[in-house]
Amino acid sequence: MVTIKSQKEIEKMREACKLTGFVYQEIEKYIKPGITTMDLDHFAEKIIREHGGIPAQKGYPSGEKDVPAFPGTLCVSINDEIIHGIPSNRRVIHDGDVVSIDLVVYKNGFHGDAARTFVVGNSTPQKKKLVDITRQAFFEGIQYAVKGNRIGDISHAIGEFVEKNGFNVVREFQGHGIGEEMHEDPGIPNYGKAGRGIRLEPGMTLAIEPMVMIGRPDICVLDDGWTIVTEDESLAAHYENTILITEKEPEILTLS
Ligand code: MG
């Protein structure tokens, strides 16, 4: 079901989303070579709880009998890992790693969802381009996130932009409506035809999240049942914000 948020609900969304943005502001200062992905996870969880939030991905069911619920506050996905990487004490972040982080904060009954990709330490032009194009794809997409347009207009803009720049989007995962539930309707693919899908209305809150790989757009799931990787081991990046459809320009709720 697509939910239209009231002014009161939008205020609560703003708070959850603001905390999500704040966590990234702190992570940006903290992330460095030598720390583990579990260090990052603990760091984020502490900030969220100190500010009255709950890490919403922690304990999130996999939907599959033999795969346990997600154990972390953050999804931390490195290099060829695209999304849903599980934080670990054994996973050290190295100089030059492309680290994609996804975080959902629950506060006051509402969710704020955002993702960022950091190149830790020394980068290369190709890594920088990957991260920049992924981020820019989000901004290309939300130019169309205005009242009266359709979901397909956003999807089309993201997919076209990424492919025009020589990379590919993940097709098996997509953005989504968000609010009292972490995942609400509509689904928002990162590719598709303009003019298709539901019409955008003020009060809709949407998580728009380009997932981009340098190589072929084929993916695999690791044995942990969660981590999604590129099949050809090419590097991947992820960028996401929760936005609000308004009478005018969209409002980005999770910016730091
Ligand atoms: Mg997310």
mmCIF file of C-alpha atoms and ligand atoms in Angstrom:
data_model
loop_
_atom_site.group_PDB
_atom_site.id
_atom_site.type_symbol
_atom_site.label_atom_id
_atom_site.label_comp_id
_atom_site.label_asym_id
_atom_site.label_seq_id
_atom_site.Cartn_x
_atom_site.Cartn_y
_atom_site.Cartn_z
ATOM 1 C CA MET A 1 0.000 0.000 0.000
ATOM 2 C CA VAL A 2 1.255 3.492 -0.834
ATOM 3 C CA THR A 3 0.894 5.739 2.219
ATOM 4 C CA ILE A 4 0.425 9.507 2.105
ATOM 5 C CA LYS A 5 1.861 11.047 5.257
ATOM 6 C CA SER A 6 0.062 13.728 7.211
ATOM 7 C CA GLN A 7 1.925 16.865 8.323
ATOM 8 C CA LYS A 8 2.322 15.320 11.775
ATOM 9 C CA GLU A 9 3.716 12.095 10.344
ATOM 10 C CA ILE A 10 6.081 14.041 8.105
ATOM 11 C CA GLU A 11 7.483 15.786 11.197
ATOM 12 C CA LYS A 12 8.197 12.380 12.746
ATOM 13 C CA MET A 13 9.759 11.127 9.518
ATOM 14 C CA ARG A 14 11.982 14.199 9.513
ATOM 15 C CA GLU A 15 13.325 13.309 12.954
ATOM 16 C CA ALA A 16 14.092 9.686 12.088
ATOM 17 C CA CYS A 17 15.718 10.778 8.831
ATOM 18 C CA LYS A 18 17.724 13.566 10.459
ATOM 19 C CA LEU A 19 19.267 11.028 12.836
ATOM 20 C CA THR A 20 20.132 8.768 9.882
ATOM 21 C CA GLY A 21 21.921 11.689 8.219
ATOM 22 C CA PHE A 22 23.721 12.571 11.443
ATOM 23 C CA VAL A 23 25.080 9.035 11.818
ATOM 24 C CA TYR A 24 26.718 9.334 8.384
ATOM 25 C CA GLN A 25 28.231 12.657 9.303
ATOM 26 C CA GLU A 26 29.906 10.910 12.249
ATOM 27 C CA ILE A 27 30.848 7.791 10.248
ATOM 28 C CA GLU A 28 32.611 9.963 7.687
ATOM 29 C CA LYS A 29 34.921 11.223 10.441
ATOM 30 C CA TYR A 30 35.412 7.769 11.994
ATOM 31 C CA ILE A 31 35.944 5.438 9.042
ATOM 32 C CA LYS A 32 39.607 4.650 8.303
ATOM 33 C CA PRO A 33 41.891 1.776 7.302
ATOM 34 C CA GLY A 34 42.498 -0.697 10.127
ATOM 35 C CA ILE A 35 39.077 -0.638 11.789
ATOM 36 C CA THR A 36 36.732 -3.599 11.376
ATOM 37 C CA THR A 37 33.238 -3.509 9.958
ATOM 38 C CA MET A 38 32.036 -4.466 13.458
ATOM 39 C CA ASP A 39 33.770 -1.365 14.877
ATOM 40 C CA LEU A 40 31.710 0.706 12.436
ATOM 41 C CA ASP A 41 28.572 -1.147 13.414
ATOM 42 C CA HIS A 42 29.054 -0.563 17.152
ATOM 43 C CA PHE A 43 29.935 3.075 16.549
ATOM 44 C CA ALA A 44 26.697 3.657 14.607
ATOM 45 C CA GLU A 45 24.492 1.737 17.037
ATOM 46 C CA LYS A 46 25.801 3.764 19.987
ATOM 47 C CA ILE A 47 24.985 7.074 18.295
ATOM 48 C CA ILE A 48 21.516 5.928 17.250
ATOM 49 C CA ARG A 49 20.581 4.716 20.751
ATOM 50 C CA GLU A 50 22.043 7.829 22.424
ATOM 51 C CA HIS A 51 19.662 9.881 20.273
ATOM 52 C CA GLY A 52 16.560 7.852 21.046
ATOM 53 C CA GLY A 53 16.556 5.769 17.878
ATOM 54 C CA ILE A 54 16.579 2.044 17.189
ATOM 55 C CA PRO A 55 18.667 0.348 14.475
ATOM 56 C CA ALA A 56 15.875 -0.996 12.305
ATOM 57 C CA GLN A 57 17.875 -3.460 10.234
ATOM 58 C CA LYS A 58 19.050 -5.343 13.329
ATOM 59 C CA GLY A 59 16.916 -8.470 13.607
ATOM 60 C CA TYR A 60 15.310 -7.903 10.209
ATOM 61 C CA PRO A 61 14.013 -11.292 9.007
ATOM 62 C CA SER A 62 15.558 -12.796 5.890
ATOM 63 C CA GLY A 63 12.303 -14.340 4.783
ATOM 64 C CA GLU A 64 14.068 -17.673 4.372
ATOM 65 C CA LYS A 65 13.925 -20.617 6.797
ATOM 66 C CA ASP A 66 17.624 -21.400 6.849
ATOM 67 C CA VAL A 67 18.935 -17.806 6.917
ATOM 68 C CA PRO A 68 18.976 -16.079 10.333
ATOM 69 C CA ALA A 69 17.732 -12.500 10.780
ATOM 70 C CA PHE A 70 20.186 -9.697 9.901
ATOM 71 C CA PRO A 71 22.461 -9.272 12.953
ATOM 72 C CA GLY A 72 23.864 -5.769 12.376
ATOM 73 C CA THR A 73 22.934 -2.120 12.736
ATOM 74 C CA LEU A 74 24.656 -1.400 9.416
ATOM 75 C CA CYS A 75 24.963 -3.271 6.174
ATOM 76 C CA VAL A 76 28.648 -2.879 5.286
ATOM 77 C CA SER A 77 29.520 -4.062 1.787
ATOM 78 C CA ILE A 78 33.115 -3.840 0.560
ATOM 79 C CA ASN A 79 34.428 -3.698 -3.035
ATOM 80 C CA ASP A 80 32.557 -6.346 -5.088
ATOM 81 C CA GLU A 81 29.921 -6.632 -2.360
ATOM 82 C CA ILE A 82 26.954 -4.515 -3.415
ATOM 83 C CA ILE A 83 24.524 -4.593 -0.479
ATOM 84 C CA HIS A 84 23.615 -6.455 2.738
ATOM 85 C CA GLY A 85 27.184 -7.187 3.927
ATOM 86 C CA ILE A 86 27.174 -8.442 7.530
ATOM 87 C CA PRO A 87 29.437 -6.565 10.002
ATOM 88 C CA SER A 88 32.214 -8.764 11.411
ATOM 89 C CA ASN A 89 35.088 -8.562 13.902
ATOM 90 C CA ARG A 90 37.257 -10.362 11.369
ATOM 91 C CA ARG A 91 36.605 -8.001 8.487
ATOM 92 C CA VAL A 92 39.241 -5.266 8.484
ATOM 93 C CA ILE A 93 38.813 -2.235 6.233
ATOM 94 C CA HIS A 94 41.923 -1.718 4.106
ATOM 95 C CA ASP A 95 43.364 1.317 2.373
ATOM 96 C CA GLY A 96 41.606 1.808 -0.969
ATOM 97 C CA ASP A 97 38.510 -0.248 -0.080
ATOM 98 C CA VAL A 98 35.191 0.846 -1.555
ATOM 99 C CA VAL A 99 32.875 0.640 1.461
ATOM 100 C CA SER A 100 29.119 0.889 0.958
ATOM 101 C CA ILE A 101 27.075 1.415 4.095
ATOM 102 C CA ASP A 102 23.303 1.157 4.388
ATOM 103 C CA LEU A 103 21.429 2.235 7.514
ATOM 104 C CA VAL A 104 17.795 2.434 8.594
ATOM 105 C CA VAL A 105 16.939 4.283 11.801
ATOM 106 C CA TYR A 106 13.574 3.802 13.538
ATOM 107 C CA LYS A 107 12.447 6.693 15.717
ATOM 108 C CA ASN A 108 9.036 7.911 16.910
ATOM 109 C CA GLY A 109 7.310 5.179 14.936
ATOM 110 C CA PHE A 110 8.932 6.051 11.590
ATOM 111 C CA HIS A 111 11.939 5.004 9.507
ATOM 112 C CA GLY A 112 14.783 6.925 7.878
ATOM 113 C CA ASP A 113 16.795 5.021 5.263
ATOM 114 C CA ALA A 114 20.030 6.122 3.594
ATOM 115 C CA ALA A 115 23.197 4.643 2.086
ATOM 116 C CA ARG A 116 26.638 6.089 1.356
ATOM 117 C CA THR A 117 29.781 4.728 -0.294
ATOM 118 C CA PHE A 118 33.221 5.776 0.906
ATOM 119 C CA VAL A 119 36.583 5.072 -0.698
ATOM 120 C CA VAL A 120 38.723 4.645 2.408
ATOM 121 C CA GLY A 121 42.236 6.058 2.241
ATOM 122 C CA ASN A 122 43.802 6.248 -1.201
ATOM 123 C CA SER A 123 41.404 6.211 -4.116
ATOM 124 C CA THR A 124 41.820 5.758 -7.881
ATOM 125 C CA PRO A 125 40.110 7.708 -10.686
ATOM 126 C CA GLN A 126 37.927 4.676 -11.455
ATOM 127 C CA LYS A 127 36.782 4.231 -7.841
ATOM 128 C CA LYS A 128 36.089 7.938 -7.574
ATOM 129 C CA LYS A 129 34.069 7.844 -10.787
ATOM 130 C CA LEU A 130 32.035 4.873 -9.515
ATOM 131 C CA VAL A 131 31.157 6.628 -6.272
ATOM 132 C CA ASP A 132 30.417 9.954 -8.002
ATOM 133 C CA ILE A 133 28.220 8.436 -10.723
ATOM 134 C CA THR A 134 26.246 6.437 -8.156
ATOM 135 C CA ARG A 135 25.611 9.551 -6.079
ATOM 136 C CA GLN A 136 24.834 11.687 -9.131
ATOM 137 C CA ALA A 137 22.390 9.028 -10.374
ATOM 138 C CA PHE A 138 20.291 9.662 -7.273
ATOM 139 C CA PHE A 139 20.215 13.399 -8.012
ATOM 140 C CA GLU A 140 19.390 12.744 -11.686
ATOM 141 C CA GLY A 141 16.490 10.567 -10.527
ATOM 142 C CA ILE A 142 14.988 12.962 -8.027
ATOM 143 C CA GLN A 143 14.772 15.756 -10.589
ATOM 144 C CA TYR A 144 11.704 13.788 -11.679
ATOM 145 C CA ALA A 145 10.396 13.190 -8.148
ATOM 146 C CA VAL A 146 7.725 15.854 -8.424
ATOM 147 C CA LYS A 147 3.971 15.851 -8.070
ATOM 148 C CA GLY A 148 2.211 14.464 -11.114
ATOM 149 C CA ASN A 149 5.208 12.561 -12.506
ATOM 150 C CA ARG A 150 5.369 8.780 -12.345
ATOM 151 C CA ILE A 151 7.740 6.361 -10.599
ATOM 152 C CA GLY A 152 9.018 5.236 -14.006
ATOM 153 C CA ASP A 153 10.271 8.747 -14.698
ATOM 154 C CA ILE A 154 12.667 8.461 -11.733
ATOM 155 C CA SER A 155 13.703 4.896 -12.627
ATOM 156 C CA HIS A 156 14.359 5.791 -16.241
ATOM 157 C CA ALA A 157 16.490 8.822 -15.364
ATOM 158 C CA ILE A 158 18.683 6.800 -12.978
ATOM 159 C CA GLY A 159 19.206 3.871 -15.352
ATOM 160 C CA GLU A 160 19.941 6.058 -18.374
ATOM 161 C CA PHE A 161 22.432 8.197 -16.487
ATOM 162 C CA VAL A 162 24.360 5.208 -15.130
ATOM 163 C CA GLU A 163 24.535 3.394 -18.468
ATOM 164 C CA LYS A 164 25.472 6.559 -20.324
ATOM 165 C CA ASN A 165 28.476 6.732 -18.001
ATOM 166 C CA GLY A 166 29.540 3.176 -18.793
ATOM 167 C CA PHE A 167 28.350 1.393 -15.638
ATOM 168 C CA ASN A 168 25.375 -0.843 -14.847
ATOM 169 C CA VAL A 169 22.557 -0.813 -12.289
ATOM 170 C CA VAL A 170 21.464 -3.743 -10.158
ATOM 171 C CA ARG A 171 18.086 -4.953 -11.375
ATOM 172 C CA GLU A 172 17.118 -7.430 -8.659
ATOM 173 C CA PHE A 173 16.886 -4.825 -5.876
ATOM 174 C CA GLN A 174 15.154 -1.481 -5.833
ATOM 175 C CA GLY A 175 14.091 1.569 -3.861
ATOM 176 C CA HIS A 176 10.794 1.650 -2.013
ATOM 177 C CA GLY A 177 8.198 3.637 -0.165
ATOM 178 C CA ILE A 178 9.024 4.102 3.514
ATOM 179 C CA GLY A 179 7.252 5.293 6.669
ATOM 180 C CA GLU A 180 5.865 3.303 9.577
ATOM 181 C CA GLU A 181 7.155 0.276 7.664
ATOM 182 C CA MET A 182 10.737 0.044 6.434
ATOM 183 C CA HIS A 183 9.565 -1.188 3.059
ATOM 184 C CA GLU A 184 6.299 0.184 1.711
ATOM 185 C CA ASP A 185 4.883 0.443 -1.792
ATOM 186 C CA PRO A 186 5.752 1.479 -4.411
ATOM 187 C CA GLY A 187 8.895 -0.354 -5.540
ATOM 188 C CA ILE A 188 11.298 2.016 -7.329
ATOM 189 C CA PRO A 189 13.580 0.175 -9.795
ATOM 190 C CA ASN A 190 16.810 1.814 -10.939
ATOM 191 C CA TYR A 191 15.887 1.279 -14.584
ATOM 192 C CA GLY A 192 12.708 1.313 -16.607
ATOM 193 C CA LYS A 193 10.449 3.250 -18.876
ATOM 194 C CA ALA A 194 9.448 6.847 -18.326
ATOM 195 C CA GLY A 195 5.715 7.428 -17.983
ATOM 196 C CA ARG A 196 5.077 4.095 -16.240
ATOM 197 C CA GLY A 197 4.008 3.315 -12.687
ATOM 198 C CA ILE A 198 1.994 5.203 -10.106
ATOM 199 C CA ARG A 199 1.732 8.969 -10.016
ATOM 200 C CA LEU A 200 3.648 10.886 -7.364
ATOM 201 C CA GLU A 201 1.641 12.814 -4.791
ATOM 202 C CA PRO A 202 2.661 15.231 -2.026
ATOM 203 C CA GLY A 203 3.110 13.383 1.273
ATOM 204 C CA MET A 204 4.711 10.282 -0.264
ATOM 205 C CA THR A 205 8.039 9.375 1.310
ATOM 206 C CA LEU A 206 10.372 7.322 -0.858
ATOM 207 C CA ALA A 207 13.781 5.702 -0.436
ATOM 208 C CA ILE A 208 15.594 6.082 -3.753
ATOM 209 C CA GLU A 209 18.765 4.045 -3.999
ATOM 210 C CA PRO A 210 20.933 3.535 -7.068
ATOM 211 C CA MET A 211 23.092 0.396 -6.766
ATOM 212 C CA VAL A 212 25.785 0.509 -9.432
ATOM 213 C CA MET A 213 28.522 -1.840 -10.622
ATOM 214 C CA ILE A 214 31.431 -1.213 -12.968
ATOM 215 C CA GLY A 215 31.078 -4.590 -14.686
ATOM 216 C CA ARG A 216 28.246 -6.815 -15.856
ATOM 217 C CA PRO A 217 24.872 -6.445 -14.108
ATOM 218 C CA ASP A 218 24.864 -10.003 -12.733
ATOM 219 C CA ILE A 219 24.761 -10.737 -9.027
ATOM 220 C CA CYS A 220 25.250 -13.656 -6.617
ATOM 221 C CA VAL A 221 24.326 -14.251 -2.970
ATOM 222 C CA LEU A 222 27.136 -15.393 -0.655
ATOM 223 C CA ASP A 223 26.752 -18.472 1.588
ATOM 224 C CA ASP A 224 25.727 -16.267 4.537
ATOM 225 C CA GLY A 225 22.398 -15.841 2.736
ATOM 226 C CA TRP A 226 22.602 -12.034 2.887
ATOM 227 C CA THR A 227 25.608 -10.541 1.106
ATOM 228 C CA ILE A 228 24.944 -9.644 -2.523
ATOM 229 C CA VAL A 229 28.051 -9.494 -4.727
ATOM 230 C CA THR A 230 28.797 -8.828 -8.390
ATOM 231 C CA GLU A 231 29.244 -12.083 -10.261
ATOM 232 C CA ASP A 232 32.280 -10.811 -12.176
ATOM 233 C CA GLU A 233 33.809 -9.380 -8.951
ATOM 234 C CA SER A 234 33.717 -5.833 -10.311
ATOM 235 C CA LEU A 235 33.440 -2.989 -7.826
ATOM 236 C CA ALA A 236 30.004 -1.725 -6.751
ATOM 237 C CA ALA A 237 28.596 1.332 -4.974
ATOM 238 C CA HIS A 238 25.316 2.356 -3.330
ATOM 239 C CA TYR A 239 23.804 5.769 -2.589
ATOM 240 C CA GLU A 240 20.402 6.360 -1.029
ATOM 241 C CA ASN A 241 18.270 9.000 0.612
ATOM 242 C CA THR A 242 14.735 9.126 1.938
ATOM 243 C CA ILE A 243 12.852 11.926 0.184
ATOM 244 C CA LEU A 244 9.482 13.624 0.559
ATOM 245 C CA ILE A 245 7.270 14.486 -2.406
ATOM 246 C CA THR A 246 5.923 18.014 -1.941
ATOM 247 C CA GLU A 247 3.894 20.540 -3.921
ATOM 248 C CA LYS A 248 7.191 21.728 -5.424
ATOM 249 C CA GLU A 249 10.734 20.326 -5.300
ATOM 250 C CA PRO A 250 11.341 17.047 -3.470
ATOM 251 C CA GLU A 251 12.807 17.408 0.020
ATOM 252 C CA ILE A 252 15.771 15.171 0.878
ATOM 253 C CA LEU A 253 15.197 14.113 4.470
ATOM 254 C CA THR A 254 18.396 12.169 5.191
ATOM 255 C CA LEU A 255 21.116 14.594 4.124
ATOM 256 C CA SER A 256 23.752 15.234 6.811
HETATM 257 MG MG MG B 1 18.682 1.463 2.697
#
